[in-house]
Amino acid sequence: MKNIKLSSYISYFKYPSIPVNIIPDYRYYKFIKNNFRILVVSIVLVFEQFILGLFVAEPGSGLGLVYFVSSAGMGLFTIVSILFTLHKPEKINILHEFYEMSFALFGMSVAVGRFLLIETELYSVPTIYIAVLYGVSVIFVFTWWQGLFAYFTMTLTTVLLLPVFYPQVLASNFVSDVITNGFISWVIMHMNSRRFINSFLDKKKIELINQELLEQSIRDGLTGLYNRRRLDEVLSEVSSKADRYDSDFAVMIMDIDFFKNVNDLHGHHAGDAVLIEFAKILEENVREVDICGRWG
């Protein structure tokens, strides 16, 4: 019991605005969406990074190495995302969430590497660095703690390594620019995540309403048993299956003797109570594979 409560607290901490009972559905929904986006982005970057390394960077330069490593990494992500697309996981665990975040971390590492190896005088934060910061925040969906970890890591790494590669930035405003852009991009990611969550919750509400409407359309309003419409559908399905496989099935129709007397002597409320109780007895005494309904 303690483990269940602890698990619930952890889930609430990670997904504070999502009911605990539908968190698995959200994790699956988020993973499928992120995996598709990883597939699209990685396919584009495989070729884009390879072409930059081949024709833009100087042969043998550190920047060229970053391009080729980035292309190879994106090729690996392409393969993994295709495998997840063809063989969707039944349940999402922490490894799947790490895979989601690893793509962002890899892209951020490449951006930091290109920032530090741009081999020119720095007058502004490079476009590639800004593109990765804000691109990740609007394309992908992460929880607040995933985004916080990714942007904190990227910002801290950049701030610590910039003075090593560019000592002149100590007297400039680059550190404050990097920190500010990292914070703003995390806020944008959080806002994007909130919109995604709201969209998911709206989707679940619609599914719940549709399920309730479906149940109402096939259930008898008084007893809760399947109604005549659903019984006709079931009989048609079972009959077709029996004809196809040359098998048998059974239909049992029951009637309550002298039921009219109950209504006449005790009123329709008493008759309704008898029907409800009788339906409950039937449902408690049939197999799971059996269908029980009200014909009248």
PDB file of C-alpha atoms in Angstrom, residues 26-285:
ATOM      1  CA  TYR A  26      -0.631  10.663 -21.499  1.00  0.00           C
ATOM      2  CA  ARG A  27       2.888   9.237 -21.413  1.00  0.00           C
ATOM      3  CA  TYR A  28       2.040   6.973 -24.361  1.00  0.00           C
ATOM      4  CA  TYR A  29       0.371   9.803 -26.300  1.00  0.00           C
ATOM      5  CA  LYS A  30       3.323  12.128 -25.668  1.00  0.00           C
ATOM      6  CA  PHE A  31       5.873   9.494 -26.641  1.00  0.00           C
ATOM      7  CA  ILE A  32       4.173   8.670 -29.940  1.00  0.00           C
ATOM      8  CA  LYS A  33       3.984  12.366 -30.860  1.00  0.00           C
ATOM      9  CA  ASN A  34       7.597  13.054 -29.882  1.00  0.00           C
ATOM     10  CA  ASN A  35       8.853   9.965 -31.679  1.00  0.00           C
ATOM     11  CA  PHE A  36       7.215  11.065 -34.931  1.00  0.00           C
ATOM     12  CA  ARG A  37       8.776  14.519 -34.591  1.00  0.00           C
ATOM     13  CA  ILE A  38      12.160  12.976 -33.832  1.00  0.00           C
ATOM     14  CA  LEU A  39      11.819  10.916 -37.007  1.00  0.00           C
ATOM     15  CA  VAL A  40      11.037  13.918 -39.198  1.00  0.00           C
ATOM     16  CA  VAL A  41      13.710  16.205 -37.715  1.00  0.00           C
ATOM     17  CA  SER A  42      16.433  13.540 -37.642  1.00  0.00           C
ATOM     18  CA  ILE A  43      15.902  12.583 -41.297  1.00  0.00           C
ATOM     19  CA  VAL A  44      16.312  16.216 -42.348  1.00  0.00           C
ATOM     20  CA  LEU A  45      19.385  16.761 -40.160  1.00  0.00           C
ATOM     21  CA  VAL A  46      21.161  13.600 -41.337  1.00  0.00           C
ATOM     22  CA  PHE A  47      21.570  15.116 -44.797  1.00  0.00           C
ATOM     23  CA  GLU A  48      21.861  18.751 -43.713  1.00  0.00           C
ATOM     24  CA  GLN A  49      24.695  18.098 -41.240  1.00  0.00           C
ATOM     25  CA  PHE A  50      26.539  15.780 -43.641  1.00  0.00           C
ATOM     26  CA  ILE A  51      26.418  18.364 -46.452  1.00  0.00           C
ATOM     27  CA  LEU A  52      27.673  21.098 -44.090  1.00  0.00           C
ATOM     28  CA  GLY A  53      30.547  18.909 -42.941  1.00  0.00           C
ATOM     29  CA  LEU A  54      31.439  17.978 -46.526  1.00  0.00           C
ATOM     30  CA  PHE A  55      31.186  21.335 -48.274  1.00  0.00           C
ATOM     31  CA  VAL A  56      31.071  24.132 -45.662  1.00  0.00           C
ATOM     32  CA  ALA A  57      33.540  23.229 -42.918  1.00  0.00           C
ATOM     33  CA  GLU A  58      37.266  23.184 -43.600  1.00  0.00           C
ATOM     34  CA  PRO A  59      38.651  19.664 -44.060  1.00  0.00           C
ATOM     35  CA  GLY A  60      39.976  18.251 -40.792  1.00  0.00           C
ATOM     36  CA  SER A  61      38.577  21.105 -38.692  1.00  0.00           C
ATOM     37  CA  GLY A  62      36.870  20.638 -35.338  1.00  0.00           C
ATOM     38  CA  LEU A  63      33.718  22.189 -36.737  1.00  0.00           C
ATOM     39  CA  GLY A  64      33.666  19.648 -39.564  1.00  0.00           C
ATOM     40  CA  LEU A  65      33.954  16.855 -36.993  1.00  0.00           C
ATOM     41  CA  VAL A  66      30.942  18.257 -35.145  1.00  0.00           C
ATOM     42  CA  TYR A  67      28.929  18.206 -38.387  1.00  0.00           C
ATOM     43  CA  PHE A  68      29.804  14.576 -39.157  1.00  0.00           C
ATOM     44  CA  VAL A  69      29.182  13.410 -35.584  1.00  0.00           C
ATOM     45  CA  SER A  70      25.848  15.212 -35.663  1.00  0.00           C
ATOM     46  CA  SER A  71      24.919  13.529 -38.963  1.00  0.00           C
ATOM     47  CA  ALA A  72      25.846  10.096 -37.620  1.00  0.00           C
ATOM     48  CA  GLY A  73      23.919  10.718 -34.400  1.00  0.00           C
ATOM     49  CA  MET A  74      20.852  11.802 -36.312  1.00  0.00           C
ATOM     50  CA  GLY A  75      21.135   8.664 -38.427  1.00  0.00           C
ATOM     51  CA  LEU A  76      21.021   6.575 -35.260  1.00  0.00           C
ATOM     52  CA  PHE A  77      17.975   8.465 -34.005  1.00  0.00           C
ATOM     53  CA  THR A  78      16.316   7.927 -37.393  1.00  0.00           C
ATOM     54  CA  ILE A  79      16.763   4.162 -37.104  1.00  0.00           C
ATOM     55  CA  VAL A  80      15.479   4.027 -33.516  1.00  0.00           C
ATOM     56  CA  SER A  81      12.456   6.222 -34.269  1.00  0.00           C
ATOM     57  CA  ILE A  82      11.565   4.049 -37.291  1.00  0.00           C
ATOM     58  CA  LEU A  83      11.715   0.953 -35.074  1.00  0.00           C
ATOM     59  CA  PHE A  84       9.414   2.605 -32.517  1.00  0.00           C
ATOM     60  CA  THR A  85       7.068   3.640 -35.325  1.00  0.00           C
ATOM     61  CA  LEU A  86       6.842   0.114 -36.714  1.00  0.00           C
ATOM     62  CA  HIS A  87       6.747  -1.583 -33.301  1.00  0.00           C
ATOM     63  CA  LYS A  88       4.978   0.716 -30.880  1.00  0.00           C
ATOM     64  CA  PRO A  89       5.717  -0.079 -27.214  1.00  0.00           C
ATOM     65  CA  GLU A  90       2.856  -1.465 -25.164  1.00  0.00           C
ATOM     66  CA  LYS A  91       3.842   0.563 -22.114  1.00  0.00           C
ATOM     67  CA  ILE A  92       6.021   3.639 -21.682  1.00  0.00           C
ATOM     68  CA  ASN A  93       8.767   3.460 -19.059  1.00  0.00           C
ATOM     69  CA  ILE A  94      11.640   5.677 -17.962  1.00  0.00           C
ATOM     70  CA  LEU A  95      13.864   4.404 -20.791  1.00  0.00           C
ATOM     71  CA  HIS A  96      11.387   5.678 -23.380  1.00  0.00           C
ATOM     72  CA  GLU A  97      11.312   9.055 -21.650  1.00  0.00           C
ATOM     73  CA  PHE A  98      15.113   9.111 -21.592  1.00  0.00           C
ATOM     74  CA  TYR A  99      15.110   8.408 -25.334  1.00  0.00           C
ATOM     75  CA  GLU A 100      12.785  11.370 -25.886  1.00  0.00           C
ATOM     76  CA  MET A 101      15.020  13.682 -23.886  1.00  0.00           C
ATOM     77  CA  SER A 102      18.264  12.275 -25.313  1.00  0.00           C
ATOM     78  CA  PHE A 103      17.377  13.667 -28.727  1.00  0.00           C
ATOM     79  CA  ALA A 104      17.063  17.162 -27.288  1.00  0.00           C
ATOM     80  CA  LEU A 105      20.262  16.748 -25.263  1.00  0.00           C
ATOM     81  CA  PHE A 106      22.170  15.527 -28.316  1.00  0.00           C
ATOM     82  CA  GLY A 107      20.933  18.455 -30.399  1.00  0.00           C
ATOM     83  CA  MET A 108      21.851  20.868 -27.634  1.00  0.00           C
ATOM     84  CA  SER A 109      25.336  19.325 -27.363  1.00  0.00           C
ATOM     85  CA  VAL A 110      25.850  19.830 -31.086  1.00  0.00           C
ATOM     86  CA  ALA A 111      24.682  23.439 -30.793  1.00  0.00           C
ATOM     87  CA  VAL A 112      27.111  24.074 -27.935  1.00  0.00           C
ATOM     88  CA  GLY A 113      29.913  22.445 -29.925  1.00  0.00           C
ATOM     89  CA  ARG A 114      29.227  24.609 -32.952  1.00  0.00           C
ATOM     90  CA  PHE A 115      29.009  27.651 -30.684  1.00  0.00           C
ATOM     91  CA  LEU A 116      32.459  26.961 -29.250  1.00  0.00           C
ATOM     92  CA  LEU A 117      34.079  25.937 -32.549  1.00  0.00           C
ATOM     93  CA  ILE A 118      32.651  28.641 -34.791  1.00  0.00           C
ATOM     94  CA  GLU A 119      36.205  29.961 -35.181  1.00  0.00           C
ATOM     95  CA  THR A 120      35.365  33.618 -35.548  1.00  0.00           C
ATOM     96  CA  GLU A 121      35.001  36.732 -33.424  1.00  0.00           C
ATOM     97  CA  LEU A 122      31.904  36.604 -31.257  1.00  0.00           C
ATOM     98  CA  TYR A 123      29.582  39.583 -31.486  1.00  0.00           C
ATOM     99  CA  SER A 124      26.303  37.804 -30.816  1.00  0.00           C
ATOM    100  CA  VAL A 125      25.016  34.408 -29.784  1.00  0.00           C
ATOM    101  CA  PRO A 126      25.231  32.184 -32.915  1.00  0.00           C
ATOM    102  CA  THR A 127      22.029  31.524 -34.840  1.00  0.00           C
ATOM    103  CA  ILE A 128      22.391  27.739 -34.549  1.00  0.00           C
ATOM    104  CA  TYR A 129      22.464  27.986 -30.762  1.00  0.00           C
ATOM    105  CA  ILE A 130      19.302  30.100 -30.697  1.00  0.00           C
ATOM    106  CA  ALA A 131      17.624  27.847 -33.281  1.00  0.00           C
ATOM    107  CA  VAL A 132      18.200  24.717 -31.195  1.00  0.00           C
ATOM    108  CA  LEU A 133      17.117  26.435 -27.970  1.00  0.00           C
ATOM    109  CA  TYR A 134      13.778  27.609 -29.280  1.00  0.00           C
ATOM    110  CA  GLY A 135      13.306  24.821 -31.835  1.00  0.00           C
ATOM    111  CA  VAL A 136      13.338  22.173 -29.131  1.00  0.00           C
ATOM    112  CA  SER A 137      10.954  24.213 -26.988  1.00  0.00           C
ATOM    113  CA  VAL A 138       8.258  24.468 -29.702  1.00  0.00           C
ATOM    114  CA  ILE A 139       8.682  21.205 -31.637  1.00  0.00           C
ATOM    115  CA  PHE A 140       8.880  18.698 -28.800  1.00  0.00           C
ATOM    116  CA  VAL A 141       6.807  18.150 -25.688  1.00  0.00           C
ATOM    117  CA  PHE A 142       8.534  17.482 -22.380  1.00  0.00           C
ATOM    118  CA  THR A 143       7.497  17.553 -18.751  1.00  0.00           C
ATOM    119  CA  TRP A 144       8.610  20.551 -16.736  1.00  0.00           C
ATOM    120  CA  TRP A 145      11.396  18.569 -15.065  1.00  0.00           C
ATOM    121  CA  GLN A 146      12.685  17.153 -18.378  1.00  0.00           C
ATOM    122  CA  GLY A 147      12.816  20.648 -19.855  1.00  0.00           C
ATOM    123  CA  LEU A 148      14.429  22.086 -16.735  1.00  0.00           C
ATOM    124  CA  PHE A 149      17.143  19.421 -16.757  1.00  0.00           C
ATOM    125  CA  ALA A 150      17.860  19.847 -20.490  1.00  0.00           C
ATOM    126  CA  TYR A 151      18.041  23.643 -20.483  1.00  0.00           C
ATOM    127  CA  PHE A 152      19.912  23.857 -17.202  1.00  0.00           C
ATOM    128  CA  THR A 153      22.517  21.407 -18.515  1.00  0.00           C
ATOM    129  CA  MET A 154      22.894  23.247 -21.822  1.00  0.00           C
ATOM    130  CA  THR A 155      23.111  26.676 -20.222  1.00  0.00           C
ATOM    131  CA  LEU A 156      25.552  25.607 -17.508  1.00  0.00           C
ATOM    132  CA  THR A 157      27.810  23.833 -20.012  1.00  0.00           C
ATOM    133  CA  THR A 158      27.873  26.875 -22.292  1.00  0.00           C
ATOM    134  CA  VAL A 159      28.572  29.315 -19.467  1.00  0.00           C
ATOM    135  CA  LEU A 160      31.440  27.170 -18.120  1.00  0.00           C
ATOM    136  CA  LEU A 161      33.077  26.464 -21.488  1.00  0.00           C
ATOM    137  CA  LEU A 162      32.703  29.861 -23.167  1.00  0.00           C
ATOM    138  CA  PRO A 163      35.502  31.515 -21.151  1.00  0.00           C
ATOM    139  CA  VAL A 164      37.793  28.583 -22.005  1.00  0.00           C
ATOM    140  CA  PHE A 165      37.324  28.973 -25.755  1.00  0.00           C
ATOM    141  CA  TYR A 166      36.729  32.734 -25.762  1.00  0.00           C
ATOM    142  CA  PRO A 167      38.385  34.476 -22.808  1.00  0.00           C
ATOM    143  CA  GLN A 168      37.083  37.830 -24.065  1.00  0.00           C
ATOM    144  CA  VAL A 169      33.503  36.911 -23.184  1.00  0.00           C
ATOM    145  CA  LEU A 170      34.337  37.426 -19.522  1.00  0.00           C
ATOM    146  CA  ALA A 171      34.059  41.148 -20.127  1.00  0.00           C
ATOM    147  CA  SER A 172      30.982  40.891 -22.317  1.00  0.00           C
ATOM    148  CA  ASN A 173      27.302  40.183 -21.847  1.00  0.00           C
ATOM    149  CA  PHE A 174      27.392  36.702 -23.416  1.00  0.00           C
ATOM    150  CA  VAL A 175      26.899  34.901 -20.124  1.00  0.00           C
ATOM    151  CA  SER A 176      23.776  36.901 -19.328  1.00  0.00           C
ATOM    152  CA  ASP A 177      22.516  36.380 -22.920  1.00  0.00           C
ATOM    153  CA  VAL A 178      23.000  32.631 -22.676  1.00  0.00           C
ATOM    154  CA  ILE A 179      21.262  32.412 -19.294  1.00  0.00           C
ATOM    155  CA  THR A 180      18.388  34.653 -20.391  1.00  0.00           C
ATOM    156  CA  ASN A 181      17.778  32.738 -23.616  1.00  0.00           C
ATOM    157  CA  GLY A 182      17.949  29.431 -21.768  1.00  0.00           C
ATOM    158  CA  PHE A 183      15.362  30.576 -19.228  1.00  0.00           C
ATOM    159  CA  ILE A 184      13.025  32.047 -21.857  1.00  0.00           C
ATOM    160  CA  SER A 185      13.187  28.911 -24.010  1.00  0.00           C
ATOM    161  CA  TRP A 186      12.374  26.754 -20.955  1.00  0.00           C
ATOM    162  CA  VAL A 187       9.349  28.954 -20.216  1.00  0.00           C
ATOM    163  CA  ILE A 188       8.203  28.574 -23.837  1.00  0.00           C
ATOM    164  CA  MET A 189       8.656  24.807 -23.591  1.00  0.00           C
ATOM    165  CA  HIS A 190       6.585  24.762 -20.408  1.00  0.00           C
ATOM    166  CA  MET A 191       3.812  26.801 -22.080  1.00  0.00           C
ATOM    167  CA  ASN A 192       3.900  24.483 -25.096  1.00  0.00           C
ATOM    168  CA  SER A 193       3.646  21.501 -22.759  1.00  0.00           C
ATOM    169  CA  ARG A 194       0.637  23.041 -21.010  1.00  0.00           C
ATOM    170  CA  ARG A 195      -1.165  23.490 -24.343  1.00  0.00           C
ATOM    171  CA  PHE A 196      -0.350  19.902 -25.252  1.00  0.00           C
ATOM    172  CA  ILE A 197      -1.682  18.631 -21.918  1.00  0.00           C
ATOM    173  CA  ASN A 198      -4.889  20.645 -22.264  1.00  0.00           C
ATOM    174  CA  SER A 199      -5.370  19.256 -25.762  1.00  0.00           C
ATOM    175  CA  PHE A 200      -4.845  15.731 -24.441  1.00  0.00           C
ATOM    176  CA  LEU A 201      -7.300  16.249 -21.568  1.00  0.00           C
ATOM    177  CA  ASP A 202      -9.899  17.646 -23.980  1.00  0.00           C
ATOM    178  CA  LYS A 203      -9.387  14.571 -26.161  1.00  0.00           C
ATOM    179  CA  LYS A 204      -9.898  12.269 -23.179  1.00  0.00           C
ATOM    180  CA  LYS A 205     -13.063  14.141 -22.180  1.00  0.00           C
ATOM    181  CA  ILE A 206     -14.464  13.725 -25.672  1.00  0.00           C
ATOM    182  CA  GLU A 207     -13.595  10.007 -25.610  1.00  0.00           C
ATOM    183  CA  LEU A 208     -15.322   9.656 -22.226  1.00  0.00           C
ATOM    184  CA  ILE A 209     -18.437  11.481 -23.439  1.00  0.00           C
ATOM    185  CA  ASN A 210     -18.558   9.350 -26.587  1.00  0.00           C
ATOM    186  CA  GLN A 211     -18.187   6.206 -24.504  1.00  0.00           C
ATOM    187  CA  GLU A 212     -21.007   7.315 -22.217  1.00  0.00           C
ATOM    188  CA  LEU A 213     -23.211   8.094 -25.219  1.00  0.00           C
ATOM    189  CA  LEU A 214     -22.406   4.705 -26.704  1.00  0.00           C
ATOM    190  CA  GLU A 215     -23.303   2.973 -23.437  1.00  0.00           C
ATOM    191  CA  GLN A 216     -26.568   4.885 -23.262  1.00  0.00           C
ATOM    192  CA  SER A 217     -27.430   3.879 -26.819  1.00  0.00           C
ATOM    193  CA  ILE A 218     -26.988   0.138 -26.158  1.00  0.00           C
ATOM    194  CA  ARG A 219     -28.190  -0.126 -22.546  1.00  0.00           C
ATOM    195  CA  ASP A 220     -31.682  -0.372 -21.141  1.00  0.00           C
ATOM    196  CA  GLY A 221     -32.343   2.748 -19.085  1.00  0.00           C
ATOM    197  CA  LEU A 222     -33.993   0.898 -16.198  1.00  0.00           C
ATOM    198  CA  THR A 223     -32.070  -2.338 -15.690  1.00  0.00           C
ATOM    199  CA  GLY A 224     -28.725  -1.453 -17.242  1.00  0.00           C
ATOM    200  CA  LEU A 225     -28.847  -4.620 -19.365  1.00  0.00           C
ATOM    201  CA  TYR A 226     -28.210  -4.498 -23.086  1.00  0.00           C
ATOM    202  CA  ASN A 227     -31.261  -3.203 -24.957  1.00  0.00           C
ATOM    203  CA  ARG A 228     -33.126  -4.683 -27.941  1.00  0.00           C
ATOM    204  CA  ARG A 229     -30.932  -2.802 -30.427  1.00  0.00           C
ATOM    205  CA  ARG A 230     -27.709  -4.254 -29.004  1.00  0.00           C
ATOM    206  CA  LEU A 231     -29.225  -7.742 -28.736  1.00  0.00           C
ATOM    207  CA  ASP A 232     -30.169  -7.630 -32.425  1.00  0.00           C
ATOM    208  CA  GLU A 233     -26.564  -6.694 -33.282  1.00  0.00           C
ATOM    209  CA  VAL A 234     -25.143  -9.470 -31.088  1.00  0.00           C
ATOM    210  CA  LEU A 235     -27.508 -12.093 -32.512  1.00  0.00           C
ATOM    211  CA  SER A 236     -26.535 -11.095 -36.038  1.00  0.00           C
ATOM    212  CA  GLU A 237     -22.806 -11.297 -35.205  1.00  0.00           C
ATOM    213  CA  VAL A 238     -23.106 -14.640 -33.378  1.00  0.00           C
ATOM    214  CA  SER A 239     -25.266 -16.132 -36.130  1.00  0.00           C
ATOM    215  CA  SER A 240     -22.778 -15.113 -38.835  1.00  0.00           C
ATOM    216  CA  LYS A 241     -19.888 -16.541 -36.816  1.00  0.00           C
ATOM    217  CA  ALA A 242     -21.756 -19.798 -36.232  1.00  0.00           C
ATOM    218  CA  ASP A 243     -22.477 -20.159 -39.969  1.00  0.00           C
ATOM    219  CA  ARG A 244     -18.844 -19.458 -40.840  1.00  0.00           C
ATOM    220  CA  TYR A 245     -17.328 -21.966 -38.404  1.00  0.00           C
ATOM    221  CA  ASP A 246     -20.252 -24.425 -38.452  1.00  0.00           C
ATOM    222  CA  SER A 247     -20.697 -24.096 -34.695  1.00  0.00           C
ATOM    223  CA  ASP A 248     -23.660 -23.855 -32.348  1.00  0.00           C
ATOM    224  CA  PHE A 249     -24.907 -21.172 -30.015  1.00  0.00           C
ATOM    225  CA  ALA A 250     -27.802 -20.933 -27.599  1.00  0.00           C
ATOM    226  CA  VAL A 251     -30.449 -18.292 -26.929  1.00  0.00           C
ATOM    227  CA  MET A 252     -32.480 -18.296 -23.722  1.00  0.00           C
ATOM    228  CA  ILE A 253     -35.547 -16.086 -23.313  1.00  0.00           C
ATOM    229  CA  MET A 254     -37.041 -15.707 -19.841  1.00  0.00           C
ATOM    230  CA  ASP A 255     -40.279 -14.145 -18.673  1.00  0.00           C
ATOM    231  CA  ILE A 256     -41.482 -13.215 -15.179  1.00  0.00           C
ATOM    232  CA  ASP A 257     -44.802 -14.914 -14.458  1.00  0.00           C
ATOM    233  CA  PHE A 258     -47.650 -12.763 -13.195  1.00  0.00           C
ATOM    234  CA  PHE A 259     -45.519  -9.644 -13.464  1.00  0.00           C
ATOM    235  CA  LYS A 260     -48.588  -7.608 -14.406  1.00  0.00           C
ATOM    236  CA  ASN A 261     -50.060  -8.397 -11.006  1.00  0.00           C
ATOM    237  CA  VAL A 262     -47.042  -6.823  -9.308  1.00  0.00           C
ATOM    238  CA  ASN A 263     -47.643  -3.563 -11.164  1.00  0.00           C
ATOM    239  CA  ASP A 264     -51.399  -3.657 -10.534  1.00  0.00           C
ATOM    240  CA  LEU A 265     -51.203  -4.469  -6.836  1.00  0.00           C
ATOM    241  CA  HIS A 266     -48.042  -2.634  -5.754  1.00  0.00           C
ATOM    242  CA  GLY A 267     -47.536   0.017  -8.415  1.00  0.00           C
ATOM    243  CA  HIS A 268     -45.011   0.462 -11.209  1.00  0.00           C
ATOM    244  CA  HIS A 269     -42.276   1.537  -8.784  1.00  0.00           C
ATOM    245  CA  ALA A 270     -42.418  -1.918  -7.206  1.00  0.00           C
ATOM    246  CA  GLY A 271     -42.432  -3.473 -10.674  1.00  0.00           C
ATOM    247  CA  ASP A 272     -39.351  -1.472 -11.615  1.00  0.00           C
ATOM    248  CA  ALA A 273     -37.607  -2.624  -8.440  1.00  0.00           C
ATOM    249  CA  VAL A 274     -38.390  -6.257  -9.317  1.00  0.00           C
ATOM    250  CA  LEU A 275     -36.954  -5.816 -12.827  1.00  0.00           C
ATOM    251  CA  ILE A 276     -33.799  -4.162 -11.492  1.00  0.00           C
ATOM    252  CA  GLU A 277     -33.248  -6.913  -8.920  1.00  0.00           C
ATOM    253  CA  PHE A 278     -33.990  -9.634 -11.464  1.00  0.00           C
ATOM    254  CA  ALA A 279     -31.483  -8.087 -13.899  1.00  0.00           C
ATOM    255  CA  LYS A 280     -28.854  -8.014 -11.140  1.00  0.00           C
ATOM    256  CA  ILE A 281     -29.410 -11.722 -10.426  1.00  0.00           C
ATOM    257  CA  LEU A 282     -29.032 -12.554 -14.116  1.00  0.00           C
ATOM    258  CA  GLU A 283     -25.775 -10.595 -14.505  1.00  0.00           C
ATOM    259  CA  GLU A 284     -24.312 -12.237 -11.400  1.00  0.00           C
ATOM    260  CA  ASN A 285     -25.029 -15.718 -12.745  1.00  0.00           C
TER     261      ASN A 285
END
